[in-house]
Amino acid sequence: MSSTDTQPSVTASAPPDELLIAVAQINPTVGDVEGNLALARKARDTARLEGADLLVFSELSISGYPPEDLVLKPAFQAACRKAVEDLAAETVDGPALLVGAPWVEAGRLYNSVLLLDGGRVAAARHKVDLPNYGVFDEKRVFTPGPMPGPIPFRGIRLGVPICEDIWGADVVECLAETGAELLIVPNGSPYRRSVYEERENVAVARVVESGLPLLYVNQVGGQDELVFDGASFALNADRALAMQLPSFQERVRVTKWERFANGWKMTEALLADRTEGDQADYAACVLGLKDYVEKNRFPGVVLGLSGGIDSALCAAMAVDALGPERVHCIMLPYRYTSGESLADAAAVAQRLGVRYDTVPIAGGVEGIEAALAPLFAGRPRDVTEENLQSRVRGTLLMSVSNKFGAMVVTTGNKSEMSTGYATLYGDMNGGYNPIKDLYKTEVFRLSRLRNLWKPVFARGPSGEVIPERLIDKPPTAELRENQKDEDSLPPYAVLDTILARLVEGEASVAELVADGFDPEVVKRVERLLNIAEYKRRQAAPGVKVTARNFGRDRRYPITNRFRDQG
């Protein structure tokens, strides 16, 4: 047990056979110590009004999660410690708090949970199992804690494993063997597909092994490429779901626990609906964009609305995130822009209720071509001239951003990011991309979904905001006459299946060929994936929804001569 442990005073109004534990599913911001402290105080006031004995926050709730190398800064460590001590001094009249913060003991930096009670820091527990895979690299910044014992509180011994500590058996086994009666698990668990099932399976395994009930507290909100979905839950010792908080929404909820002959059980709580499947993907994209814009204090966003499906979905997500008054859409037509695209873009803007302007780019494109003509004399026109269109559009959007302060939303999907079917310093310009981790086929699917449904927190209109004609038409970048994406790429149904196997599954060329894919197509896609790494390294951040996104999950070398020959 930690040397900081002291026995908290017993509150006479809380009988030893009943405990009211409040769950704070809140949206902290990395580095905003004062703002996070204000969120904690607001949650505490709510919990106090409802008579809670204990209020539990998510992992590193004071610093924000994940703090990355910011947490190595001594001034930041000191600010977090002062916030914890100030909050502790305010707990004289209850409720007690379990808060997460970076904590220095004996010169070592820990990912810790602190019990604040009776006006002081009454106990500290440190995370033992530091994850170092996928989006996590905690071993880079934190020291692993010692095996913990339970925290005594109000006549009950609380086991407090922190997030990854329940993904293996050892920490919970230690807590159970040293007398824990209830497991409270503060988490910083980001959203990805299938994460709900993975969390539940892990939690059930620890409940079965220990025979103890478990309260799982997760944060909500966007932090750069990660989106935290909340969805906090509790399991009683019989593995029955005792509490479920909603996904992608902040909540402070009081739960009632009672001691019976066979242990503690949650007897009063909330079972909310959980957002799952495509709806969860869409909600994550919207929340990620919303928090990126708001936490970085942009007044709004601007994006190019081309009449294609990608920009239409991004516009809908932007309006759902920020409201139509903070979204500015611009059509940037050239000679190859079809009348159908002009009509579809205008229809999307009208249905979403956003400001919509048309800025022709012919003058810019032709002026650059004229400037380059002496250098390019004698050479045929090729993709160079096509890319000028995209680069002029990117320059114009960035100019609007500079003039008015709105952030440019970039609109490339994962299929394009995978194959390099995007133009550096053109359509890749921008500050954030809500669909960066969605393949093209998923963009179509989520567009149809948005016409039928929207998240409860969405600020956009209901109904068909993306015309069905726009969804049905063949995808095209419209960089030359009668161009279609499939002139340069395999059909998206085939391409996206191959890409998902290569990116998320690290499948070999031989495996894909054995499963019936055309060898030449697979080799070509694998080559495009590899040579586009330099572009992806320069791409804007975007929401992670798949098991392996381009960014924190997948860090390939740019200079890389390995090719899978099958």
mmCIF file of N, CA, C and O in Angstrom, residues 73-130:
data_model
loop_
_atom_site.group_PDB
_atom_site.id
_atom_site.type_symbol
_atom_site.label_atom_id
_atom_site.label_comp_id
_atom_site.label_asym_id
_atom_site.label_seq_id
_atom_site.Cartn_x
_atom_site.Cartn_y
_atom_site.Cartn_z
ATOM 1 N N LYS A 73 6.848 17.415 -18.388
ATOM 2 C CA LYS A 73 7.202 18.793 -18.063
ATOM 3 C C LYS A 73 6.983 19.038 -16.564
ATOM 4 O O LYS A 73 5.853 18.918 -16.078
ATOM 5 N N PRO A 74 8.035 19.377 -15.803
ATOM 6 C CA PRO A 74 7.866 19.563 -14.353
ATOM 7 C C PRO A 74 6.802 20.587 -13.983
ATOM 8 O O PRO A 74 6.068 20.396 -13.003
ATOM 9 N N ALA A 75 6.690 21.668 -14.761
ATOM 10 C CA ALA A 75 5.682 22.681 -14.451
ATOM 11 C C ALA A 75 4.269 22.118 -14.575
ATOM 12 O O ALA A 75 3.367 22.472 -13.801
ATOM 13 N N PHE A 76 4.076 21.242 -15.549
ATOM 14 C CA PHE A 76 2.758 20.610 -15.718
ATOM 15 C C PHE A 76 2.479 19.648 -14.576
ATOM 16 O O PHE A 76 1.360 19.605 -14.040
ATOM 17 N N GLN A 77 3.464 18.860 -14.180
ATOM 18 C CA GLN A 77 3.302 17.957 -13.034
ATOM 19 C C GLN A 77 2.912 18.746 -11.785
ATOM 20 O O GLN A 77 2.025 18.338 -11.026
ATOM 21 N N ALA A 78 3.586 19.875 -11.584
ATOM 22 C CA ALA A 78 3.307 20.686 -10.404
ATOM 23 C C ALA A 78 1.907 21.276 -10.450
ATOM 24 O O ALA A 78 1.205 21.339 -9.422
ATOM 25 N N ALA A 79 1.463 21.699 -11.647
ATOM 26 C CA ALA A 79 0.113 22.256 -11.776
ATOM 27 C C ALA A 79 -0.947 21.204 -11.467
ATOM 28 O O ALA A 79 -1.955 21.493 -10.810
ATOM 29 N N CYS A 80 -0.716 19.980 -11.936
ATOM 30 C CA CYS A 80 -1.668 18.897 -11.660
ATOM 31 C C CYS A 80 -1.707 18.571 -10.168
ATOM 32 O O CYS A 80 -2.777 18.346 -9.587
ATOM 33 N N ARG A 81 -0.540 18.527 -9.537
ATOM 34 C CA ARG A 81 -0.495 18.218 -8.105
ATOM 35 C C ARG A 81 -1.215 19.296 -7.291
ATOM 36 O O ARG A 81 -1.983 18.987 -6.374
ATOM 37 N N LYS A 82 -0.982 20.553 -7.631
ATOM 38 C CA LYS A 82 -1.665 21.635 -6.909
ATOM 39 C C LYS A 82 -3.171 21.531 -7.075
ATOM 40 O O LYS A 82 -3.938 21.746 -6.125
ATOM 41 N N ALA A 83 -3.636 21.194 -8.312
ATOM 42 C CA ALA A 83 -5.078 21.054 -8.536
ATOM 43 C C ALA A 83 -5.655 19.942 -7.667
ATOM 44 O O ALA A 83 -6.739 20.098 -7.071
ATOM 45 N N VAL A 84 -4.944 18.823 -7.579
ATOM 46 C CA VAL A 84 -5.410 17.716 -6.739
ATOM 47 C C VAL A 84 -5.468 18.148 -5.275
ATOM 48 O O VAL A 84 -6.454 17.874 -4.563
ATOM 49 N N GLU A 85 -4.433 18.824 -4.803
ATOM 50 C CA GLU A 85 -4.402 19.228 -3.390
ATOM 51 C C GLU A 85 -5.462 20.279 -3.088
ATOM 52 O O GLU A 85 -6.085 20.252 -2.020
ATOM 53 N N ASP A 86 -5.694 21.200 -4.028
ATOM 54 C CA ASP A 86 -6.772 22.183 -3.839
ATOM 55 C C ASP A 86 -8.129 21.482 -3.776
ATOM 56 O O ASP A 86 -8.983 21.833 -2.947
ATOM 57 N N LEU A 87 -8.333 20.501 -4.651
ATOM 58 C CA LEU A 87 -9.596 19.767 -4.664
ATOM 59 C C LEU A 87 -9.746 18.947 -3.385
ATOM 60 O O LEU A 87 -10.845 18.858 -2.816
ATOM 61 N N ALA A 88 -8.654 18.371 -2.927
ATOM 62 C CA ALA A 88 -8.692 17.581 -1.690
ATOM 63 C C ALA A 88 -9.119 18.441 -0.507
ATOM 64 O O ALA A 88 -9.900 17.997 0.349
ATOM 65 N N ALA A 89 -8.624 19.690 -0.440
ATOM 66 C CA ALA A 89 -8.958 20.575 0.678
ATOM 67 C C ALA A 89 -10.444 20.901 0.733
ATOM 68 O O ALA A 89 -10.957 21.311 1.784
ATOM 69 N N GLU A 90 -11.146 20.695 -0.393
ATOM 70 C CA GLU A 90 -12.574 21.019 -0.462
ATOM 71 C C GLU A 90 -13.468 19.837 -0.129
ATOM 72 O O GLU A 90 -14.685 19.907 -0.302
ATOM 73 N N THR A 91 -12.884 18.699 0.312
ATOM 74 C CA THR A 91 -13.678 17.497 0.565
ATOM 75 C C THR A 91 -14.034 17.313 2.039
ATOM 76 O O THR A 91 -14.470 16.236 2.440
ATOM 77 N N VAL A 92 -13.861 18.358 2.845
ATOM 78 C CA VAL A 92 -14.148 18.225 4.279
ATOM 79 C C VAL A 92 -15.598 17.827 4.519
ATOM 80 O O VAL A 92 -15.903 16.991 5.372
ATOM 81 N N ASP A 93 -16.508 18.395 3.712
ATOM 82 C CA ASP A 93 -17.927 18.094 3.906
ATOM 83 C C ASP A 93 -18.466 17.115 2.866
ATOM 84 O O ASP A 93 -19.677 17.005 2.669
ATOM 85 N N GLY A 94 -17.581 16.415 2.159
ATOM 86 C CA GLY A 94 -18.010 15.374 1.234
ATOM 87 C C GLY A 94 -18.595 15.920 -0.053
ATOM 88 O O GLY A 94 -18.866 17.105 -0.166
ATOM 89 N N PRO A 95 -18.811 15.036 -1.030
ATOM 90 C CA PRO A 95 -18.414 13.622 -1.021
ATOM 91 C C PRO A 95 -16.903 13.452 -1.224
ATOM 92 O O PRO A 95 -16.215 14.391 -1.618
ATOM 93 N N ALA A 96 -16.415 12.262 -0.932
ATOM 94 C CA ALA A 96 -15.038 11.921 -1.261
ATOM 95 C C ALA A 96 -14.905 11.762 -2.771
ATOM 96 O O ALA A 96 -15.883 11.477 -3.470
ATOM 97 N N LEU A 97 -13.682 11.913 -3.276
ATOM 98 C CA LEU A 97 -13.441 11.840 -4.712
ATOM 99 C C LEU A 97 -12.328 10.857 -5.007
ATOM 100 O O LEU A 97 -11.338 10.773 -4.280
ATOM 101 N N LEU A 98 -12.476 10.114 -6.114
ATOM 102 C CA LEU A 98 -11.379 9.351 -6.708
ATOM 103 C C LEU A 98 -11.045 10.028 -8.021
ATOM 104 O O LEU A 98 -11.830 9.977 -8.973
ATOM 105 N N VAL A 99 -9.882 10.699 -8.086
ATOM 106 C CA VAL A 99 -9.498 11.434 -9.284
ATOM 107 C C VAL A 99 -8.217 10.856 -9.861
ATOM 108 O O VAL A 99 -7.388 10.297 -9.138
ATOM 109 N N GLY A 100 -8.047 11.010 -11.172
ATOM 110 C CA GLY A 100 -6.838 10.545 -11.836
ATOM 111 C C GLY A 100 -5.918 11.709 -12.145
ATOM 112 O O GLY A 100 -6.372 12.763 -12.599
ATOM 113 N N ALA A 101 -4.618 11.517 -11.896
ATOM 114 C CA ALA A 101 -3.648 12.577 -12.158
ATOM 115 C C ALA A 101 -2.252 11.988 -12.258
ATOM 116 O O ALA A 101 -1.968 10.950 -11.656
ATOM 117 N N PRO A 102 -1.346 12.655 -12.991
ATOM 118 C CA PRO A 102 0.067 12.281 -12.910
ATOM 119 C C PRO A 102 0.569 12.641 -11.512
ATOM 120 O O PRO A 102 0.256 13.720 -10.993
ATOM 121 N N TRP A 103 1.358 11.752 -10.924
ATOM 122 C CA TRP A 103 1.722 11.933 -9.510
ATOM 123 C C TRP A 103 3.176 11.518 -9.313
ATOM 124 O O TRP A 103 3.579 10.429 -9.728
ATOM 125 N N VAL A 104 3.947 12.395 -8.700
ATOM 126 C CA VAL A 104 5.359 12.123 -8.471
ATOM 127 C C VAL A 104 5.564 11.693 -7.023
ATOM 128 O O VAL A 104 5.147 12.393 -6.094
ATOM 129 N N GLU A 105 6.191 10.535 -6.844
ATOM 130 C CA GLU A 105 6.590 10.045 -5.519
ATOM 131 C C GLU A 105 8.032 9.563 -5.607
ATOM 132 O O GLU A 105 8.362 8.771 -6.504
ATOM 133 N N ALA A 106 8.849 10.031 -4.713
ATOM 134 C CA ALA A 106 10.250 9.622 -4.645
ATOM 135 C C ALA A 106 10.956 9.795 -5.999
ATOM 136 O O ALA A 106 11.746 8.948 -6.409
ATOM 137 N N GLY A 107 10.607 10.875 -6.689
ATOM 138 C CA GLY A 107 11.248 11.176 -7.949
ATOM 139 C C GLY A 107 10.749 10.386 -9.140
ATOM 140 O O GLY A 107 11.283 10.523 -10.244
ATOM 141 N N ARG A 108 9.711 9.574 -8.940
ATOM 142 C CA ARG A 108 9.166 8.757 -10.025
ATOM 143 C C ARG A 108 7.779 9.255 -10.407
ATOM 144 O O ARG A 108 6.969 9.584 -9.542
ATOM 145 N N LEU A 109 7.522 9.283 -11.709
ATOM 146 C CA LEU A 109 6.245 9.782 -12.224
ATOM 147 C C LEU A 109 5.304 8.614 -12.493
ATOM 148 O O LEU A 109 5.642 7.697 -13.243
ATOM 149 N N TYR A 110 4.114 8.662 -11.884
ATOM 150 C CA TYR A 110 3.134 7.591 -12.008
ATOM 151 C C TYR A 110 1.840 8.104 -12.649
ATOM 152 O O TYR A 110 1.490 9.278 -12.534
ATOM 153 N N ASN A 111 1.131 7.183 -13.282
ATOM 154 C CA ASN A 111 -0.259 7.382 -13.691
ATOM 155 C C ASN A 111 -1.100 6.903 -12.518
ATOM 156 O O ASN A 111 -1.194 5.707 -12.262
ATOM 157 N N SER A 112 -1.714 7.844 -11.793
ATOM 158 C CA SER A 112 -2.244 7.519 -10.470
ATOM 159 C C SER A 112 -3.722 7.857 -10.324
ATOM 160 O O SER A 112 -4.266 8.686 -11.051
ATOM 161 N N VAL A 113 -4.311 7.215 -9.328
ATOM 162 C CA VAL A 113 -5.639 7.573 -8.841
ATOM 163 C C VAL A 113 -5.490 7.955 -7.377
ATOM 164 O O VAL A 113 -4.848 7.230 -6.597
ATOM 165 N N LEU A 114 -6.074 9.087 -7.012
ATOM 166 C CA LEU A 114 -5.959 9.603 -5.649
ATOM 167 C C LEU A 114 -7.326 9.641 -4.987
ATOM 168 O O LEU A 114 -8.293 10.101 -5.600
ATOM 169 N N LEU A 115 -7.406 9.144 -3.760
ATOM 170 C CA LEU A 115 -8.619 9.283 -2.959
ATOM 171 C C LEU A 115 -8.523 10.582 -2.183
ATOM 172 O O LEU A 115 -7.599 10.771 -1.376
ATOM 173 N N LEU A 116 -9.465 11.474 -2.412
ATOM 174 C CA LEU A 116 -9.519 12.756 -1.719
ATOM 175 C C LEU A 116 -10.684 12.714 -0.746
ATOM 176 O O LEU A 116 -11.842 12.547 -1.145
ATOM 177 N N ASP A 117 -10.379 12.853 0.552
ATOM 178 C CA ASP A 117 -11.420 12.698 1.570
ATOM 179 C C ASP A 117 -10.976 13.399 2.841
ATOM 180 O O ASP A 117 -9.784 13.413 3.176
ATOM 181 N N GLY A 118 -11.927 13.989 3.531
ATOM 182 C CA GLY A 118 -11.622 14.622 4.799
ATOM 183 C C GLY A 118 -10.658 15.782 4.687
ATOM 184 O O GLY A 118 -9.929 16.090 5.634
ATOM 185 N N GLY A 119 -10.621 16.433 3.519
ATOM 186 C CA GLY A 119 -9.773 17.586 3.349
ATOM 187 C C GLY A 119 -8.344 17.283 2.964
ATOM 188 O O GLY A 119 -7.491 18.180 2.990
ATOM 189 N N ARG A 120 -8.033 16.038 2.579
ATOM 190 C CA ARG A 120 -6.647 15.686 2.267
ATOM 191 C C ARG A 120 -6.589 14.592 1.205
ATOM 192 O O ARG A 120 -7.610 13.975 0.862
ATOM 193 N N VAL A 121 -5.394 14.352 0.697
ATOM 194 C CA VAL A 121 -5.150 13.206 -0.164
ATOM 195 C C VAL A 121 -4.984 12.000 0.754
ATOM 196 O O VAL A 121 -3.957 11.841 1.410
ATOM 197 N N ALA A 122 -6.023 11.165 0.807
ATOM 198 C CA ALA A 122 -6.062 10.087 1.796
ATOM 199 C C ALA A 122 -5.361 8.822 1.323
ATOM 200 O O ALA A 122 -4.917 8.014 2.150
ATOM 201 N N ALA A 123 -5.260 8.615 0.006
ATOM 202 C CA ALA A 123 -4.608 7.406 -0.506
ATOM 203 C C ALA A 123 -4.242 7.622 -1.960
ATOM 204 O O ALA A 123 -4.858 8.426 -2.666
ATOM 205 N N ALA A 124 -3.215 6.912 -2.407
ATOM 206 C CA ALA A 124 -2.793 6.946 -3.806
ATOM 207 C C ALA A 124 -2.558 5.532 -4.299
ATOM 208 O O ALA A 124 -2.031 4.685 -3.568
ATOM 209 N N ARG A 125 -2.986 5.269 -5.519
ATOM 210 C CA ARG A 125 -2.692 3.999 -6.175
ATOM 211 C C ARG A 125 -2.149 4.310 -7.568
ATOM 212 O O ARG A 125 -2.626 5.233 -8.242
ATOM 213 N N HIS A 126 -1.175 3.525 -8.000
ATOM 214 C CA HIS A 126 -0.480 3.795 -9.256
ATOM 215 C C HIS A 126 -0.717 2.674 -10.252
ATOM 216 O O HIS A 126 -0.743 1.490 -9.882
ATOM 217 N N LYS A 127 -0.876 3.049 -11.515
ATOM 218 C CA LYS A 127 -1.120 2.085 -12.582
ATOM 219 C C LYS A 127 0.072 1.144 -12.721
ATOM 220 O O LYS A 127 1.223 1.578 -12.811
ATOM 221 N N VAL A 128 -0.217 -0.141 -12.757
ATOM 222 C CA VAL A 128 0.823 -1.167 -12.808
ATOM 223 C C VAL A 128 1.178 -1.519 -14.250
ATOM 224 O O VAL A 128 2.341 -1.522 -14.652
ATOM 225 N N ASP A 129 0.171 -1.832 -15.045
ATOM 226 C CA ASP A 129 0.375 -2.337 -16.405
ATOM 227 C C ASP A 129 0.254 -1.174 -17.387
ATOM 228 O O ASP A 129 -0.856 -0.741 -17.723
ATOM 229 N N LEU A 130 1.373 -0.667 -17.848
ATOM 230 C CA LEU A 130 1.386 0.487 -18.748
ATOM 231 C C LEU A 130 1.321 0.000 -20.188
ATOM 232 O O LEU A 130 2.245 -0.661 -20.668
#
